[in-house]
């Protein structure tokens, strides 16, 4: 960027040209050179001078806006570990969820969209942007705390996580309840969708598997009574009391109803992801060690980079191939006869 600005002329380039002594030129060539240098270059495209904005042309980001800070400080040589289930809100549920968020934002103006830190009340001005930016992204159900680890622990953690979580089947995750959560140090409040029924048993079992891996590496385990959820918005400070009152009132009058039997949205479990970042989330650049455990109906999960089976063949097909291979080998090889020498005394 600096090179681009310098190419189109700035004070620094002028001072550099004045400091150097140009070679002696003839009068005619000198005049032509001065005319060439004095003619201004066309202005560069504005898109090259401004950083790209993934949120479109709207001015969402405001100066002085609070940013999220990880709960532990960055230490040189530490990596941040996060194990989670990626979740996407289906398009059929976005409209009703967007209406609910819009009503809550009118009573709690300090809410921001999770991860991208955009004020929710700004997005509420345009329904399409609300569904696209606030609800059209990847959410996550945490299976363990986000904790710092050392570089020598990475291989061991990743290997054991694969062993513990590799055999998974697809299931449906039902989000039945709007809930408010507060982080451990009471600096953030979160508006979330909680899993009450469908998928709760499966997620709880996966959390137990992650806890075992954490315990082996002396890492802090997850909460004793886990409440799986996805967070859609956050606010500074502990706003649990007023936010819960608003959520309770809006839930009663909304189409979701106050019963936990009603499902707000449903998502299909498709895998577990482990993300290991070298830098904190507040840094713009990071080195990431990432692997996914994708599952399918009766599928043999594997590390696709080293697996001998192409893209997780079905379990029945793999078994059939192995049995057929053993049968052919047995037929192809002649019987082995062993003749022992006579015993002499």
Short mmCIF file of C-alpha atoms in Angstrom, two decimals:
data_model
loop_
_atom_site.label_atom_id
_atom_site.label_comp_id
_atom_site.label_asym_id
_atom_site.label_seq_id
_atom_site.Cartn_x
_atom_site.Cartn_y
_atom_site.Cartn_z
CA UNK A 1 0.00 0.00 0.00
CA UNK A 2 2.78 2.42 0.88
CA UNK A 3 4.53 1.55 -2.36
CA UNK A 4 1.37 2.28 -4.30
CA UNK A 5 0.92 5.67 -2.66
CA UNK A 6 4.58 6.48 -3.23
CA UNK A 7 4.25 5.62 -6.92
CA UNK A 8 1.53 8.22 -7.34
CA UNK A 9 3.59 10.88 -5.66
CA UNK A 10 3.86 12.06 -2.04
CA UNK A 11 6.03 14.39 0.00
CA UNK A 12 8.48 11.65 0.84
CA UNK A 13 9.16 10.94 -2.83
CA UNK A 14 9.69 14.66 -3.47
CA UNK A 15 12.29 14.92 -0.71
CA UNK A 16 14.09 11.88 -2.07
CA UNK A 17 14.27 13.39 -5.53
CA UNK A 18 15.65 16.63 -4.14
CA UNK A 19 18.38 14.86 -2.19
CA UNK A 20 19.80 13.09 -5.25
CA UNK A 21 21.74 14.99 -7.92
CA UNK A 22 20.50 14.09 -11.42
CA UNK A 23 22.99 13.62 -14.26
CA UNK A 24 23.63 16.47 -16.70
CA UNK A 25 21.21 16.46 -19.66
CA UNK A 26 20.94 18.52 -22.80
CA UNK A 27 18.51 21.45 -22.86
CA UNK A 28 16.06 19.68 -25.18
CA UNK A 29 16.06 16.38 -23.32
CA UNK A 30 15.93 18.22 -20.00
CA UNK A 31 12.81 20.10 -21.08
CA UNK A 32 11.10 16.90 -22.21
CA UNK A 33 12.00 15.19 -18.95
CA UNK A 34 10.61 18.06 -16.88
CA UNK A 35 7.36 17.98 -18.87
CA UNK A 36 7.05 14.23 -18.33
CA UNK A 37 7.71 14.52 -14.61
CA UNK A 38 5.36 17.46 -14.19
CA UNK A 39 2.39 15.72 -15.86
CA UNK A 40 0.23 14.17 -13.12
CA UNK A 41 -0.54 10.48 -13.13
CA UNK A 42 -4.19 9.37 -13.11
CA UNK A 43 -5.54 8.72 -9.61
CA UNK A 44 -5.46 5.10 -8.43
CA UNK A 45 -8.69 3.18 -7.89
CA UNK A 46 -10.13 3.81 -4.47
CA UNK A 47 -10.53 0.09 -3.93
CA UNK A 48 -6.74 -0.25 -3.93
CA UNK A 49 -6.25 2.46 -1.31
CA UNK A 50 -8.91 1.21 1.07
CA UNK A 51 -8.80 -2.23 2.74
CA UNK A 52 -11.45 -4.66 1.54
CA UNK A 53 -14.66 -4.70 3.55
CA UNK A 54 -16.28 -8.10 3.67
CA UNK A 55 -19.50 -6.55 4.98
CA UNK A 56 -20.21 -4.55 1.83
CA UNK A 57 -20.39 -0.84 1.26
CA UNK A 58 -22.24 0.00 4.47
CA UNK A 59 -20.21 1.74 7.15
CA UNK A 60 -20.75 -0.77 9.94
CA UNK A 61 -17.53 -0.35 11.85
CA UNK A 62 -17.42 2.65 14.15
CA UNK A 63 -14.43 4.28 15.77
CA UNK A 64 -14.14 3.58 19.45
CA UNK A 65 -16.17 0.41 19.13
CA UNK A 66 -15.32 -2.16 21.81
CA UNK A 67 -13.56 -5.28 20.62
CA UNK A 68 -13.52 -8.76 22.12
CA UNK A 69 -10.46 -9.84 24.05
CA UNK A 70 -9.50 -13.43 24.77
CA UNK A 71 -9.83 -14.45 28.40
CA UNK A 72 -6.11 -15.28 28.68
CA UNK A 73 -3.15 -13.09 27.66
CA UNK A 74 -0.95 -14.02 24.72
CA UNK A 75 2.38 -15.55 25.66
CA UNK A 76 5.10 -16.10 23.08
CA UNK A 77 5.17 -19.78 22.16
CA UNK A 78 1.56 -20.43 23.21
CA UNK A 79 -1.20 -21.58 20.87
CA UNK A 80 -4.95 -21.18 21.42
CA UNK A 81 -6.89 -24.47 21.23
CA UNK A 82 -10.60 -24.59 20.41
CA UNK A 83 -12.67 -27.73 19.70
CA UNK A 84 -16.19 -27.14 18.41
CA UNK A 85 -19.09 -28.25 16.21
CA UNK A 86 -19.70 -25.88 13.27
CA UNK A 87 -23.36 -24.90 12.94
CA UNK A 88 -25.24 -23.10 10.16
CA UNK A 89 -28.72 -21.67 10.63
CA UNK A 90 -31.07 -22.95 7.89
CA UNK A 91 -32.55 -20.35 5.57
CA UNK A 92 -36.08 -21.30 6.61
CA UNK A 93 -35.40 -20.11 10.17
CA UNK A 94 -33.45 -16.93 9.46
CA UNK A 95 -36.46 -14.66 8.98
CA UNK A 96 -38.11 -15.44 12.33
CA UNK A 97 -34.79 -15.36 14.21
CA UNK A 98 -33.98 -12.02 12.55
CA UNK A 99 -37.29 -10.56 13.71
CA UNK A 100 -36.58 -11.70 17.25
CA UNK A 101 -33.09 -10.16 17.23
CA UNK A 102 -34.50 -6.91 15.89
CA UNK A 103 -37.02 -6.64 18.74
CA UNK A 104 -34.40 -7.45 21.37
CA UNK A 105 -31.99 -4.90 19.88
CA UNK A 106 -34.53 -2.11 20.35
CA UNK A 107 -34.44 -2.67 24.14
CA UNK A 108 -30.73 -3.55 24.40
CA UNK A 109 -28.91 -1.21 21.98
CA UNK A 110 -25.43 -2.36 23.04
CA UNK A 111 -25.66 -5.76 21.33
CA UNK A 112 -23.09 -6.71 18.69
CA UNK A 113 -22.93 -9.58 16.24
CA UNK A 114 -20.64 -12.33 17.53
CA UNK A 115 -17.12 -12.58 16.01
CA UNK A 116 -17.44 -9.70 13.54
CA UNK A 117 -18.37 -7.16 16.26
CA UNK A 118 -20.91 -5.23 14.16
CA UNK A 119 -23.55 -3.28 16.13
CA UNK A 120 -26.80 -5.21 15.83
CA UNK A 121 -29.03 -2.12 15.73
CA UNK A 122 -27.27 -0.97 12.54
CA UNK A 123 -27.92 -4.28 10.81
CA UNK A 124 -31.55 -4.18 11.89
CA UNK A 125 -32.14 -1.25 9.55
CA UNK A 126 -31.93 -3.62 6.59
CA UNK A 127 -33.55 -7.03 6.89
CA UNK A 128 -31.46 -8.56 4.10
CA UNK A 129 -28.21 -7.44 5.71
CA UNK A 130 -29.39 -8.73 9.08
CA UNK A 131 -29.98 -12.22 7.71
CA UNK A 132 -26.83 -12.18 5.58
CA UNK A 133 -24.31 -10.79 8.05
CA UNK A 134 -25.71 -11.80 11.44
CA UNK A 135 -27.25 -15.17 10.53
CA UNK A 136 -25.54 -16.26 7.32
CA UNK A 137 -22.23 -17.19 8.87
CA UNK A 138 -20.78 -20.17 10.72
CA UNK A 139 -21.61 -20.53 14.39
CA UNK A 140 -20.15 -23.05 16.77
CA UNK A 141 -21.02 -25.24 19.74
CA UNK A 142 -17.97 -25.40 21.97
CA UNK A 143 -16.94 -28.87 23.13
CA UNK A 144 -14.19 -27.53 25.38
CA UNK A 145 -12.76 -24.33 26.73
CA UNK A 146 -10.53 -22.18 24.55
CA UNK A 147 -7.21 -22.71 26.31
CA UNK A 148 -3.52 -21.94 25.68
CA UNK A 149 -1.23 -24.86 24.86
CA UNK A 150 2.48 -25.21 24.10
CA UNK A 151 3.84 -26.19 20.73
CA UNK A 152 5.11 -29.57 21.99
CA UNK A 153 1.54 -30.50 23.03
CA UNK A 154 -0.05 -30.01 19.61
CA UNK A 155 0.75 -33.40 18.05
CA UNK A 156 -0.32 -35.31 21.14
CA UNK A 157 -3.58 -33.39 21.54
CA UNK A 158 -4.53 -33.70 17.87
CA UNK A 159 -3.72 -37.43 17.78
CA UNK A 160 -5.74 -38.29 20.89
CA UNK A 161 -8.65 -36.07 19.82
CA UNK A 162 -8.84 -38.02 16.56
CA UNK A 163 -8.85 -41.29 18.48
CA UNK A 164 -11.54 -40.17 20.91
CA UNK A 165 -13.87 -38.51 18.39
CA UNK A 166 -13.33 -40.41 15.17
CA UNK A 167 -16.40 -42.68 15.30
CA UNK A 168 -19.37 -40.34 15.02
CA UNK A 169 -22.77 -40.68 13.39
CA UNK A 170 -24.97 -37.96 12.00
CA UNK A 171 -27.72 -36.60 14.22
CA UNK A 172 -30.01 -33.60 14.38
CA UNK A 173 -29.37 -30.69 16.73
CA UNK A 174 -32.50 -28.87 17.92
CA UNK A 175 -32.24 -25.37 19.36
CA UNK A 176 -35.31 -24.97 21.56
CA UNK A 177 -34.60 -22.03 23.84
CA UNK A 178 -33.33 -18.45 23.83
CA UNK A 179 -30.87 -18.05 26.69
CA UNK A 180 -28.46 -15.47 28.09
CA UNK A 181 -24.94 -16.50 29.14
CA UNK A 182 -22.18 -14.50 30.87
CA UNK A 183 -18.47 -15.31 30.64
CA UNK A 184 -16.45 -16.26 33.71
CA UNK A 185 -15.10 -12.79 34.44
CA UNK A 186 -18.49 -11.11 33.80
CA UNK A 187 -17.15 -8.82 31.09
CA UNK A 188 -19.42 -10.10 28.29
CA UNK A 189 -23.04 -11.15 27.99
CA UNK A 190 -24.22 -13.38 25.16
CA UNK A 191 -27.62 -13.88 23.55
CA UNK A 192 -27.70 -17.55 22.55
CA UNK A 193 -29.78 -20.44 21.29
CA UNK A 194 -29.54 -23.44 23.63
CA UNK A 195 -29.82 -27.15 22.89
CA UNK A 196 -32.40 -28.62 25.27
CA UNK A 197 -33.51 -31.89 23.71
CA UNK A 198 -32.47 -33.17 20.28
CA UNK A 199 -28.72 -33.74 20.09
CA UNK A 200 -28.07 -32.99 23.76
CA UNK A 201 -27.02 -36.55 24.64
CA UNK A 202 -24.66 -36.83 21.67
CA UNK A 203 -23.03 -33.45 22.32
CA UNK A 204 -22.63 -34.23 26.03
CA UNK A 205 -20.81 -37.45 25.14
CA UNK A 206 -18.50 -35.55 22.78
CA UNK A 207 -17.75 -33.00 25.51
CA UNK A 208 -16.77 -35.86 27.82
CA UNK A 209 -14.34 -37.13 25.19
CA UNK A 210 -12.73 -33.70 24.85
CA UNK A 211 -12.52 -33.39 28.63
CA UNK A 212 -10.55 -36.63 28.79
CA UNK A 213 -8.01 -35.24 26.32
CA UNK A 214 -7.78 -31.96 28.23
CA UNK A 215 -7.28 -33.83 31.50
CA UNK A 216 -4.42 -35.87 30.05
CA UNK A 217 -2.62 -32.64 29.16
CA UNK A 218 -3.40 -30.81 32.43
CA UNK A 219 -5.77 -28.40 30.72
CA UNK A 220 -8.88 -26.94 32.40
CA UNK A 221 -11.92 -29.08 31.69
CA UNK A 222 -15.31 -27.86 30.50
CA UNK A 223 -18.15 -26.87 32.82
CA UNK A 224 -19.49 -29.67 35.03
CA UNK A 225 -23.03 -29.22 33.74
CA UNK A 226 -22.50 -28.21 30.11
CA UNK A 227 -25.26 -26.35 28.30
CA UNK A 228 -24.53 -26.60 24.55
CA UNK A 229 -25.48 -23.46 22.64
CA UNK A 230 -24.57 -21.09 19.83
CA UNK A 231 -24.11 -17.38 20.56
CA UNK A 232 -25.61 -14.90 18.11
CA UNK A 233 -24.91 -11.56 19.81
CA UNK A 234 -22.88 -10.12 22.68
CA UNK A 235 -22.77 -6.99 24.83
CA UNK A 236 -20.23 -5.43 27.15
CA UNK A 237 -20.56 -6.16 30.84
CA UNK A 238 -22.99 -8.33 32.79
CA UNK A 239 -26.40 -7.54 31.30
CA UNK A 240 -27.91 -10.89 32.21
CA UNK A 241 -30.78 -9.49 34.31
CA UNK A 242 -32.20 -6.93 31.86
CA UNK A 243 -31.42 -9.08 28.83
CA UNK A 244 -33.19 -12.11 30.31
CA UNK A 245 -36.25 -9.99 31.05
CA UNK A 246 -36.41 -8.80 27.46
CA UNK A 247 -35.86 -12.30 26.09
CA UNK A 248 -38.57 -13.73 28.35
CA UNK A 249 -41.09 -11.14 27.31
CA UNK A 250 -40.29 -11.35 23.60
CA UNK A 251 -40.32 -15.15 23.66
CA UNK A 252 -43.80 -15.12 25.15
CA UNK A 253 -45.18 -12.90 22.39
CA UNK A 254 -43.18 -14.30 19.47
CA UNK A 255 -44.09 -17.14 17.14
CA UNK A 256 -41.63 -19.40 18.98
CA UNK A 257 -43.80 -19.46 22.07
CA UNK A 258 -42.66 -20.06 25.63
CA UNK A 259 -42.70 -23.86 25.45
CA UNK A 260 -39.44 -25.79 25.17
CA UNK A 261 -41.25 -28.24 22.91
CA UNK A 262 -41.11 -25.68 20.11
CA UNK A 263 -37.99 -25.84 17.97
CA UNK A 264 -36.53 -22.49 16.96
CA UNK A 265 -34.19 -24.01 14.39
CA UNK A 266 -32.59 -27.35 13.55
CA UNK A 267 -29.12 -28.15 12.23
CA UNK A 268 -27.57 -31.45 11.16
CA UNK A 269 -24.35 -32.49 12.85
CA UNK A 270 -21.70 -32.83 10.17
CA UNK A 271 -18.37 -33.00 11.98
CA UNK A 272 -16.05 -31.67 14.67
CA UNK A 273 -13.36 -29.10 14.08
CA UNK A 274 -10.20 -28.40 16.05
CA UNK A 275 -8.60 -25.00 15.55
CA UNK A 276 -5.18 -24.11 16.93
CA UNK A 277 -4.08 -20.49 16.50
CA UNK A 278 -0.62 -19.16 17.17
CA UNK A 279 -1.79 -15.62 17.88
CA UNK A 280 -4.72 -14.25 19.90
CA UNK A 281 -7.97 -13.42 18.17
CA UNK A 282 -7.23 -9.70 18.34
CA UNK A 283 -4.27 -10.12 15.97
CA UNK A 284 -4.94 -9.90 12.25
CA UNK A 285 -2.41 -12.56 11.24
CA UNK A 286 -2.30 -16.07 12.63
CA UNK A 287 -0.72 -19.43 12.01
CA UNK A 288 -3.42 -22.08 12.21
CA UNK A 289 -3.24 -25.83 12.68
CA UNK A 290 -6.66 -27.10 11.65
CA UNK A 291 -8.26 -30.48 11.19
CA UNK A 292 -11.83 -31.65 10.76
CA UNK A 293 -13.58 -34.87 11.69
CA UNK A 294 -16.32 -35.14 9.09
CA UNK A 295 -18.87 -37.87 9.44
CA UNK A 296 -21.50 -39.57 7.32
CA UNK A 297 -23.98 -42.37 7.69
CA UNK A 298 -21.89 -45.38 8.76
CA UNK A 299 -18.68 -43.78 7.60
CA UNK A 300 -15.11 -44.57 8.55
CA UNK A 301 -13.61 -41.20 9.52
CA UNK A 302 -9.97 -40.72 8.72
CA UNK A 303 -7.22 -38.24 8.11
CA UNK A 304 -7.70 -37.58 4.41
CA UNK A 305 -4.05 -36.61 3.99
CA UNK A 306 -2.78 -40.04 5.00
CA UNK A 307 -5.76 -42.35 4.61
CA UNK A 308 -5.48 -45.30 2.27
CA UNK A 309 -9.22 -45.24 1.63
CA UNK A 310 -10.53 -42.59 -0.79
CA UNK A 311 -12.74 -40.05 0.99
CA UNK A 312 -14.14 -42.32 3.69
CA UNK A 313 -15.61 -45.35 1.98
CA UNK A 314 -18.73 -46.78 3.65
CA UNK A 315 -17.96 -49.26 6.38
CA UNK A 316 -19.83 -52.13 4.71
CA UNK A 317 -17.95 -51.68 1.44
CA UNK A 318 -14.57 -51.64 3.19
CA UNK A 319 -15.45 -54.83 5.08
CA UNK A 320 -16.54 -56.51 1.85
CA UNK A 321 -13.28 -55.55 0.11
CA UNK A 322 -11.18 -56.90 2.98
CA UNK A 323 -13.09 -60.21 3.09
CA UNK A 324 -12.88 -60.58 -0.70
CA UNK A 325 -9.16 -59.84 -0.64
CA UNK A 326 -8.51 -62.48 2.02
CA UNK A 327 -10.59 -65.02 0.06
CA UNK A 328 -8.66 -64.40 -3.18
CA UNK A 329 -5.30 -64.59 -1.42
CA UNK A 330 -6.27 -67.88 0.16
CA UNK A 331 -7.34 -69.32 -3.23
CA UNK A 332 -4.33 -68.02 -5.13
CA UNK A 333 -1.66 -69.33 -2.78
CA UNK A 334 -0.93 -73.08 -2.81
CA UNK A 335 -1.36 -74.92 0.46
CA UNK A 336 1.74 -74.94 2.60
CA UNK A 337 2.92 -78.35 3.74
CA UNK A 338 5.51 -78.70 6.44
CA UNK A 339 7.53 -81.95 6.63
CA UNK A 340 9.28 -82.57 9.88
CA UNK A 341 12.44 -84.77 9.88
CA UNK A 342 12.13 -88.10 11.66
CA UNK A 343 13.04 -88.11 15.24
CA UNK A 344 16.17 -90.14 16.04
CA UNK A 345 17.21 -91.27 19.45
#
